Short mmCIF file of C-alpha atoms and ligand atoms in Angstrom, two decimals:
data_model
loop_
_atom_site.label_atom_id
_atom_site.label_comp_id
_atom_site.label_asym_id
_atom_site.label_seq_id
_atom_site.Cartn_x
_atom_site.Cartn_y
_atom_site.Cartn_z
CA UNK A 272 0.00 0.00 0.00
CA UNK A 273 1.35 3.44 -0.90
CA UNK A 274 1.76 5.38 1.66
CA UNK A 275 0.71 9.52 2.34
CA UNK A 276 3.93 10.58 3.93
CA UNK A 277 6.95 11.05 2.11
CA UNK A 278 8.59 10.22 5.12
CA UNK A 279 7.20 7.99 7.99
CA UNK A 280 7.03 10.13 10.66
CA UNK A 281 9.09 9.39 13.44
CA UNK A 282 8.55 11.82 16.66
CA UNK A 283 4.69 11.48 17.13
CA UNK A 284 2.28 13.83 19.15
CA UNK A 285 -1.00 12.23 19.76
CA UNK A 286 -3.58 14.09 21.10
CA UNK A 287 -6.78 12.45 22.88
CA UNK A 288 -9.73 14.57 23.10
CA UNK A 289 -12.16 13.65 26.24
CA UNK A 290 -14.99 12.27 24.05
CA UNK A 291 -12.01 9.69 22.58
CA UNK A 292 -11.32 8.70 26.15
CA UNK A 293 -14.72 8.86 27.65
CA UNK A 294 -16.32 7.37 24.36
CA UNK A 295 -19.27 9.22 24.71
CA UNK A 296 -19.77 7.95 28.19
CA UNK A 297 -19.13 10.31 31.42
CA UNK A 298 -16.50 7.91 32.74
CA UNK A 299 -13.18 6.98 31.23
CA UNK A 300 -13.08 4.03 29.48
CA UNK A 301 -10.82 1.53 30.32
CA UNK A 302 -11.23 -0.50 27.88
CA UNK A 303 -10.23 2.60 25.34
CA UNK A 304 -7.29 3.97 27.18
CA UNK A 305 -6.30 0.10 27.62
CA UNK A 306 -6.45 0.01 23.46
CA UNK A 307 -4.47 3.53 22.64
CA UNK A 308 -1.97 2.79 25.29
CA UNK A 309 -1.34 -0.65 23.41
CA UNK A 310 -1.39 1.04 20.35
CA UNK A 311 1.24 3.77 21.36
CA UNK A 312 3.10 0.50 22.91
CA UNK A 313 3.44 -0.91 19.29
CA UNK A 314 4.64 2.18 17.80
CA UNK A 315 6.83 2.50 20.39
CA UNK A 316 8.38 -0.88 19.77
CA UNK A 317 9.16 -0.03 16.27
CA UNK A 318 10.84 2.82 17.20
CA UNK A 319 8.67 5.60 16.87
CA UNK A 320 8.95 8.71 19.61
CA UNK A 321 5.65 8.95 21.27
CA UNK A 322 4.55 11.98 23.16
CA UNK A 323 0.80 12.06 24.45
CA UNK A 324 -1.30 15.04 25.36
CA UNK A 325 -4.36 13.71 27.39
CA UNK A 326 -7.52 15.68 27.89
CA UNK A 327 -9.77 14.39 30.44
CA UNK A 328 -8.91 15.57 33.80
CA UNK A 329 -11.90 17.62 34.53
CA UNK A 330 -14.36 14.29 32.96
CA UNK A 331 -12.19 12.11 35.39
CA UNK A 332 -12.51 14.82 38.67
CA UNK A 333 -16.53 14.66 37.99
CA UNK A 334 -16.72 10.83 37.99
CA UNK A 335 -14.39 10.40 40.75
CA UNK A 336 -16.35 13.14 42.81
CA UNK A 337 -19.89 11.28 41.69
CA UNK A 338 -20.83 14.17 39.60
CA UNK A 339 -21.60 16.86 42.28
CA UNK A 340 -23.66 19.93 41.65
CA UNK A 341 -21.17 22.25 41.02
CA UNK A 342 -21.19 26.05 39.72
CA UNK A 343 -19.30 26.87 36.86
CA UNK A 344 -16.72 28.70 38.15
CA UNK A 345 -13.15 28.43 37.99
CA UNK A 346 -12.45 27.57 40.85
CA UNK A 347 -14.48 24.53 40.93
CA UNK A 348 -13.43 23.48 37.39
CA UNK A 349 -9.46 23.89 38.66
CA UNK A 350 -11.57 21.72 41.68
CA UNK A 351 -12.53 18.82 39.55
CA UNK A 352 -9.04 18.92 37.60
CA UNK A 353 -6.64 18.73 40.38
CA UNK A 354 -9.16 14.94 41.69
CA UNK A 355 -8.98 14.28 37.81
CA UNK A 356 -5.62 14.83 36.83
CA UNK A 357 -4.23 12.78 39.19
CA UNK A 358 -6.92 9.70 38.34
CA UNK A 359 -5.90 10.29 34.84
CA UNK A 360 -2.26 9.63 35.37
CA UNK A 361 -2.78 6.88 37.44
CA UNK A 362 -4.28 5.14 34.61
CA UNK A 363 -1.91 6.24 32.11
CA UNK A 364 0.58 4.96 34.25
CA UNK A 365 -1.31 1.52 34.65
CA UNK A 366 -2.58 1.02 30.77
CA UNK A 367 1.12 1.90 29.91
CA UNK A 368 2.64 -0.57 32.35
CA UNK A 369 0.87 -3.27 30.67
CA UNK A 370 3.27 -3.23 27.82
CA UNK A 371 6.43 -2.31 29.98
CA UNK A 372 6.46 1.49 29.30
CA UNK A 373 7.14 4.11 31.81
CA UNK A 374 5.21 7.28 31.57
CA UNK A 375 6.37 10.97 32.95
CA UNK A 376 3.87 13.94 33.33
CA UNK A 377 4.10 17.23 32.48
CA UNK A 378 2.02 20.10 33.10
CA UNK A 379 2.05 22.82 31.43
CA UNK A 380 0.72 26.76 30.58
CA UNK A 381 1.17 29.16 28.35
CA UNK A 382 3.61 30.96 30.75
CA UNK A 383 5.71 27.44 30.13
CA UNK A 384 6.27 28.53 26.38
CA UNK A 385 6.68 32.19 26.99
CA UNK A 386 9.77 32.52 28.32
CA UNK A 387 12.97 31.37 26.34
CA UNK A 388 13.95 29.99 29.13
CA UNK A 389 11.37 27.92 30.82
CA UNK A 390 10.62 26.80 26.69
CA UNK A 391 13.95 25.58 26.68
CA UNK A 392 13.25 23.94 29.78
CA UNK A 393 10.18 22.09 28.99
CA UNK A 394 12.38 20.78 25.52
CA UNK A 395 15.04 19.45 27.90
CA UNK A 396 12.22 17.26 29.90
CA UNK A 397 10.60 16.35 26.75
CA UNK A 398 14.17 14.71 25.27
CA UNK A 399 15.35 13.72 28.35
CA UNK A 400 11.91 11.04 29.10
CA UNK A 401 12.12 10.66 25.26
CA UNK A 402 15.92 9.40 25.63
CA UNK A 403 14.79 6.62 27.91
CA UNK A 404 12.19 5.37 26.53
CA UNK A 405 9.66 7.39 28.80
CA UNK A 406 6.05 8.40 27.22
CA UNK A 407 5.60 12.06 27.84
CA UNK A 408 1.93 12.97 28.97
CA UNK A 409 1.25 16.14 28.60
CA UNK A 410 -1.92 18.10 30.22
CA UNK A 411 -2.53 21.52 30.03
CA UNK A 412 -1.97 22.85 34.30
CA UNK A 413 -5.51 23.67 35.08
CA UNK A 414 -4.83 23.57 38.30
CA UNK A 415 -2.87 27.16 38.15
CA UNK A 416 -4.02 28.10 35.11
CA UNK A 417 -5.71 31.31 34.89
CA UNK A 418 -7.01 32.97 32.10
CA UNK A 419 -4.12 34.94 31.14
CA UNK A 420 -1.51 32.19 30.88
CA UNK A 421 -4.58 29.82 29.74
CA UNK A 422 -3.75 28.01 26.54
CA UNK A 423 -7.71 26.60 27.19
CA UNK A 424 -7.88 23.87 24.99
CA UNK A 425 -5.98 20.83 24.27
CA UNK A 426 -6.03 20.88 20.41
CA UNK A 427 -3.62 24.53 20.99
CA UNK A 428 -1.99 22.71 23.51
CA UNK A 429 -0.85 19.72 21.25
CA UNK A 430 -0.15 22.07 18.71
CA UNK A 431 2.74 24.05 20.92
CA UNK A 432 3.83 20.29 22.26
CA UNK A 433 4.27 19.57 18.57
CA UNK A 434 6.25 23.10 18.30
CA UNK A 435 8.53 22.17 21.42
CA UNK A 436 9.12 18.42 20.57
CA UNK A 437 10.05 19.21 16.79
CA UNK A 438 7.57 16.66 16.32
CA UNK A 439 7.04 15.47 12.31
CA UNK A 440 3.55 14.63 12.77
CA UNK A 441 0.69 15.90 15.09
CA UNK A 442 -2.12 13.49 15.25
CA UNK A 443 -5.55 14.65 16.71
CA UNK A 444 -7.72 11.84 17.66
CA UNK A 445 -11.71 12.87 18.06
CA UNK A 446 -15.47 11.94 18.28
CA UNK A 447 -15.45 12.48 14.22
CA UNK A 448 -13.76 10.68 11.84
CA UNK A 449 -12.13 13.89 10.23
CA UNK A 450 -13.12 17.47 8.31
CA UNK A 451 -16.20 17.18 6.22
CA UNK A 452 -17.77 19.59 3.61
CA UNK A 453 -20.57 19.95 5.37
CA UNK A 454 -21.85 18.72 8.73
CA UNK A 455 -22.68 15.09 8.43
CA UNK A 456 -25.33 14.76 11.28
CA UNK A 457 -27.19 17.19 9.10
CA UNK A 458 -26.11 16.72 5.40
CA UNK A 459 -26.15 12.93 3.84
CA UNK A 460 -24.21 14.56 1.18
CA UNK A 461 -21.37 15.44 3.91
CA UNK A 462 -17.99 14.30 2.31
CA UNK A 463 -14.89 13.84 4.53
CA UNK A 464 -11.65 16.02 3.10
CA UNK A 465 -8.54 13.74 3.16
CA UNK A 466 -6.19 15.90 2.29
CA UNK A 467 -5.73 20.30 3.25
CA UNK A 468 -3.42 21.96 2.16
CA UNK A 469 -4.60 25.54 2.84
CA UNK A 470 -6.19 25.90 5.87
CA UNK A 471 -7.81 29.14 5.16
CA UNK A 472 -9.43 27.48 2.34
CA UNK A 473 -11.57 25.14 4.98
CA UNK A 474 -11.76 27.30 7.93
CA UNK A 475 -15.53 27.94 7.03
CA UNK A 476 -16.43 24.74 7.57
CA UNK A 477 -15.33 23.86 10.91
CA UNK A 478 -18.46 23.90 13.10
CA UNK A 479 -18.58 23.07 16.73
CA UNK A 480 -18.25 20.03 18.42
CA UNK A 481 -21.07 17.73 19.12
CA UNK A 482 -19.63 16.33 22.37
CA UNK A 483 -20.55 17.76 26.16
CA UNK A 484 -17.63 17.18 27.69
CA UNK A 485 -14.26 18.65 26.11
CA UNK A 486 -13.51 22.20 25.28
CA UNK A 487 -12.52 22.14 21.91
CA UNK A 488 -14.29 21.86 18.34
CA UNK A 489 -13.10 21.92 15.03
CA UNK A 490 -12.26 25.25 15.23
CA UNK A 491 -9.82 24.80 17.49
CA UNK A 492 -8.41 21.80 15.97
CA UNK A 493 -7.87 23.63 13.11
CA UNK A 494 -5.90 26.80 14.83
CA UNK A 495 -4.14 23.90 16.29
CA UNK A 496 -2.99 22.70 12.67
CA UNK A 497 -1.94 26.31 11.45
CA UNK A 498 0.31 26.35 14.51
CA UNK A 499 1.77 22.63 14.48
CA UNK A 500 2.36 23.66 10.85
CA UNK A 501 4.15 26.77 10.47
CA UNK A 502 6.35 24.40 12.78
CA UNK A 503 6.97 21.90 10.27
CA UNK A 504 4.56 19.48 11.87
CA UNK A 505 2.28 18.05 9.46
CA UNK A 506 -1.10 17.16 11.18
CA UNK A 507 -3.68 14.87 11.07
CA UNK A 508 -7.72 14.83 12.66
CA UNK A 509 -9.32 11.80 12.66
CA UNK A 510 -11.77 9.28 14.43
CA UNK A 511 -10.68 7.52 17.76
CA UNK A 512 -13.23 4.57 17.80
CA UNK A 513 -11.88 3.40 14.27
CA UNK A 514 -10.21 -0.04 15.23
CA UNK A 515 -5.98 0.35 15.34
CA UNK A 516 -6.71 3.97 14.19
CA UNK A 517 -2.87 4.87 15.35
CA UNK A 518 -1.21 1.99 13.49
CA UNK A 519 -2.56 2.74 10.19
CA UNK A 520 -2.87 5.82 10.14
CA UNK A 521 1.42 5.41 11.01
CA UNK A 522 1.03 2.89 8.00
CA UNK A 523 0.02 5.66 5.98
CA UNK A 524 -3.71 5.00 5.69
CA UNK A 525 -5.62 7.19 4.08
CA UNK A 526 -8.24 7.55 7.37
CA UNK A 527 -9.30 10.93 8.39
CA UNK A 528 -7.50 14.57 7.40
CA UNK A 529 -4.30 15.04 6.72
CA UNK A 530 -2.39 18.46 6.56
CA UNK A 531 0.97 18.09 5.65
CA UNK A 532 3.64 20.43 6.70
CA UNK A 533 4.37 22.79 4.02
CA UNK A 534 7.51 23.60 4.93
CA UNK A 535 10.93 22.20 6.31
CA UNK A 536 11.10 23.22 10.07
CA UNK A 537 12.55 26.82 11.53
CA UNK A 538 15.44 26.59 13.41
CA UNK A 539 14.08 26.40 17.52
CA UNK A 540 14.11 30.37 18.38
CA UNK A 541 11.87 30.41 15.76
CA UNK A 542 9.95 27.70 16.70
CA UNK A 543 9.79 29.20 20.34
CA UNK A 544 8.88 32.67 18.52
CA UNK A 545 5.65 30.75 17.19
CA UNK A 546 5.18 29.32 20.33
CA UNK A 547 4.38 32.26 21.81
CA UNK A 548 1.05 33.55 22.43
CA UNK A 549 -0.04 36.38 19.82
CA UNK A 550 -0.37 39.22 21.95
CA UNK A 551 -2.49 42.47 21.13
CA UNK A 552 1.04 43.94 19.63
CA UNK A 553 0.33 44.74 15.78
CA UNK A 554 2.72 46.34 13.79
CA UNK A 555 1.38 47.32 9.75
CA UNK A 556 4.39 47.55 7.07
CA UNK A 557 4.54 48.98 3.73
CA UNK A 558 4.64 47.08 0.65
CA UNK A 559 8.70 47.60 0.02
CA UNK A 560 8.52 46.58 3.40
CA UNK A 561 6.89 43.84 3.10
CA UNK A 562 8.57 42.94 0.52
CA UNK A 563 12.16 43.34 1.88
CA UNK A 564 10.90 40.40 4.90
CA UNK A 565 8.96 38.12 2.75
CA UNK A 566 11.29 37.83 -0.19
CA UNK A 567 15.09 39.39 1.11
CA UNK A 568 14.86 38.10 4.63
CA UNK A 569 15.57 41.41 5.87
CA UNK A 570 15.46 43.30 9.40
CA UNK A 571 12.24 45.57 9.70
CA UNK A 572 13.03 48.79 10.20
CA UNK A 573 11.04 51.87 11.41
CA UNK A 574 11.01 53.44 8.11
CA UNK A 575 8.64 50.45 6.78
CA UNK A 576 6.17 50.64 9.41
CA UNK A 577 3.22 52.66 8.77
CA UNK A 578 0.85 51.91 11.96
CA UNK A 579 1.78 50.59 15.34
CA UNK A 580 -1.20 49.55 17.13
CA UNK A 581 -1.85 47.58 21.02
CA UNK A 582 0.54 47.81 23.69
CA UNK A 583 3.55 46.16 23.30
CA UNK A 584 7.38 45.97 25.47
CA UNK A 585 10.44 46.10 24.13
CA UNK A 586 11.04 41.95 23.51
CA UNK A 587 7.34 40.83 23.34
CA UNK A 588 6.45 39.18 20.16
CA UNK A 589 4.17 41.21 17.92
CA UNK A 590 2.22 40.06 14.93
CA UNK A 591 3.12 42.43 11.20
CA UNK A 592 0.85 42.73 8.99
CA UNK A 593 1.12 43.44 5.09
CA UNK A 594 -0.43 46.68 3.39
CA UNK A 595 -3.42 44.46 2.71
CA UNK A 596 -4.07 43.26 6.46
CA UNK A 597 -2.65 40.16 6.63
CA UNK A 598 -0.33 38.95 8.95
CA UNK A 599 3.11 38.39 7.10
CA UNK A 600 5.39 37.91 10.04
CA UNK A 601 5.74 37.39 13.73
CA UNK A 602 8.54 39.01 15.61
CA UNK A 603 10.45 40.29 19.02
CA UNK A 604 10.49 43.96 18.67
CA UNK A 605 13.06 45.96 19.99
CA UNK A 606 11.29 48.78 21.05
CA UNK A 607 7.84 49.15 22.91
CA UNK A 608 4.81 50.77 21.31
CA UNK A 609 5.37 54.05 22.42
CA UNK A 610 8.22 54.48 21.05
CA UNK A 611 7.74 52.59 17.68
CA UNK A 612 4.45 54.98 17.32
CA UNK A 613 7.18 57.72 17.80
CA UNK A 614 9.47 56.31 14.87
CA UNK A 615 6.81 55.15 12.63
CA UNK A 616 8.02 55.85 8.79
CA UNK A 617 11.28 57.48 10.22
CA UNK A 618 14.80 57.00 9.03
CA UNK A 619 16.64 54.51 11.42
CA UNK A 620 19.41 57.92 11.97
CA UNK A 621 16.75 60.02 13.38
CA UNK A 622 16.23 57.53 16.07
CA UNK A 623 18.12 58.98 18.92
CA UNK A 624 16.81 62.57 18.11
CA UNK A 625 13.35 61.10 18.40
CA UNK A 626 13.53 58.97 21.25
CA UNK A 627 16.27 60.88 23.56
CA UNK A 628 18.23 57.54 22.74
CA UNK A 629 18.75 54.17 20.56
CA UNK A 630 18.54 50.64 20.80
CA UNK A 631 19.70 50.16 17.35
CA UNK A 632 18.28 50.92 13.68
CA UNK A 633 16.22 47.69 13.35
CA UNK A 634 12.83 47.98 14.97
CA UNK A 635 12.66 43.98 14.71
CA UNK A 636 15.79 41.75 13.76
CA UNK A 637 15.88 39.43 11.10
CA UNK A 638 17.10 36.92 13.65
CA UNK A 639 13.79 37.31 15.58
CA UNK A 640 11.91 36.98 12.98
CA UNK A 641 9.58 34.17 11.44
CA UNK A 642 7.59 35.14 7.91
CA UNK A 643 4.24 32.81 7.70
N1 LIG B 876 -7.30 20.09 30.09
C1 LIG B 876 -8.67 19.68 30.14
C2 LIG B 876 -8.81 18.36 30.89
O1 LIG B 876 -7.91 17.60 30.96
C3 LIG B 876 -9.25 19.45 28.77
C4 LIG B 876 -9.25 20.60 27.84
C5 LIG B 876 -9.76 20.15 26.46
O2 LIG B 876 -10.41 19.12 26.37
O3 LIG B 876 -9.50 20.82 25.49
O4 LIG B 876 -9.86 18.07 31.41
#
């Protein structure tokens, strides 16, 4: 059988959403976790790198509590996830002993990709379990997390695990077997899409999920594969009750969506640069600006930038945009908005009259920057 990858991926992400694990019920299934973990086990023994991001923490808290009438606050919510996450690993730990594998946890936030540093950090866990044979599972720290360090869904989160493990594939297990053209609990016409190789092109038709108990839908699924992507990951969504779904979908079966990476991978302070969260920091260029990052891999300087807009610090990542809207290229600027709004259109030498003083001519550096 030919197969879809060019390649066969070897470093693996899998991400299991709560209705995979759950299977529609409002416990975890054994009997499912018991089959994935064997799965895994098997790709494991032919040498693949398997990192998994679980969902199901909060699912797991609620069973383990006997469903309790609970408000919907956050703090109840963090509640049921710090009873669930520990049931959760427990059985990870179990259904992965079966087959002889250790597991490790890892918790993470947004705060956890931030900073260079604690990025760097999470990469050095991540090889270091991989190095002995340990499965990563990655959750996202509910626990602690609060909205602004939130990632809030585990489809984003398995995307930035793909960006920090320099995975080559990113696969999304879920209660559907993949993207359709058209809902197929409403449409019998409903086709599923095997292949995508713009996003933008099916970001219409990403409803939202059927199932209660996760967060995410397609929408977020998909966000997840423009991020995984721009990372070199490529990234497929498909169905988590179809029988050995992992193995051939590793064989290269055609099952589900597949989005393959468009592009060879960035070196890894641009992959942490993409990690990042997009903050409100917006910075629109000219066209011979524009031109000069997408096409001469040039520095942007203040003379190219024709509106500054959000608040921004000197080293925060900011979006740029293109004379036509569209985000071009993310970046660490070198100067905060204030001052950028100050040097908009201006001549890099008129910098310290402007300001009072300079950090330089380049209002973001080449080297911090990654064109999408
Ligand atoms: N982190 C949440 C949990 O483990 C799940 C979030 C999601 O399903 O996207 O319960």
């Amino acid at each position: 059988m030919s197969s879809r990858f060019p390649k066969t991926p070897q470093r693996i992400v899998i991400k299991l959403g709560t209705s995979v694990l759950t299977g529609g019920s409002r416990h975890l299934s054994q009997p499912r976790m018991v089959d994935l973990a064997r799965q895994c086990a098997e790709l494991h023994r032919r040498g693949h790198e398997i990192i998994l991001c679980t969902s199901g923490a909060i699912a797991a808290g609620r069973s383990q509590l006997d469903f309790p009438d609970l408000s919907n606050t956050i703090a109840h919510k963090q509640m049921l996830a710090a009873v669930g996450q520990t049931r959760l690993m427990l059985k990870w730990a179990r259904f992965f002993g079966i087959y002889g594998l250790d597991v490790g946890q890892i918790l993470l936030t947004h705060a956890d990709v931030e900073s260079r540093r604690r990025f760097l950090n999470a990469q050095d866990t991540l090889r270091a379990l991989l190095e002995r044979g340990i499965v990563p599972v990655i959750n996202e720290n509910d626990v602690v997390a609060t909205d602004e360090i939130k990632i809030g869904d585990n489809d984003n989160l398995s995307a930035l695990v793909a960006v920090l493990a320099e995975a080559e594939l990113l696969i999304i297990l879920t209660d559907q077997e993949g993207l359709f053209t058209a809902d197929p609990h409403d449409d019998p016409q409903a086709r599923l899409i095997t292949e995508v190789q713009e996003i933008d092109e099916v970001l219409s038709l990403a409803g939202d999920s059927r199932s209660g108990l996760g967060t995410g839908g397609m929408i977020t699924k998909l966000q997840a594969a423009v991020i995984a992507r721009r990372a070199g990951s490529s990234v497929i969504i498909a169905g988590g009750d179809q029988p050995d779904v992992l193995l051939r979908l590793i064989a290269g079966e055609p099952l589900g969506t597949y989005f393959p990476a468009p592009s060879a991978p960035p070196e890894n302070r641009k992959r942490w640069i993409l990690a990042g969260a997009v903050k409100t920091g917006r910075i629109v260029v000219d066209a011979g600006a524009a031109t000069a990052l997408r096409h001469a891999g040039r520095s942007l300087l203040p003379a190219g930038i024709t509106e500054v807009s959000g608040t921004f610090e000197r080293g925060d990542t900011v979006s740029i945009l293109g004379p036509d809207g569209l985000e071009l290229a993310r970046g660490i600027v070198r100067y905060d908005a204030t001052s950028l709004q100050a040097l908009r259109g201006c001549h890099s030498d008129e910098i310290p009259a402007r300001l009072g003083y300079t950090y330089g001519a380049v209002a973001v550096h080449r080297n911090d920057l990654v064109i999408l």
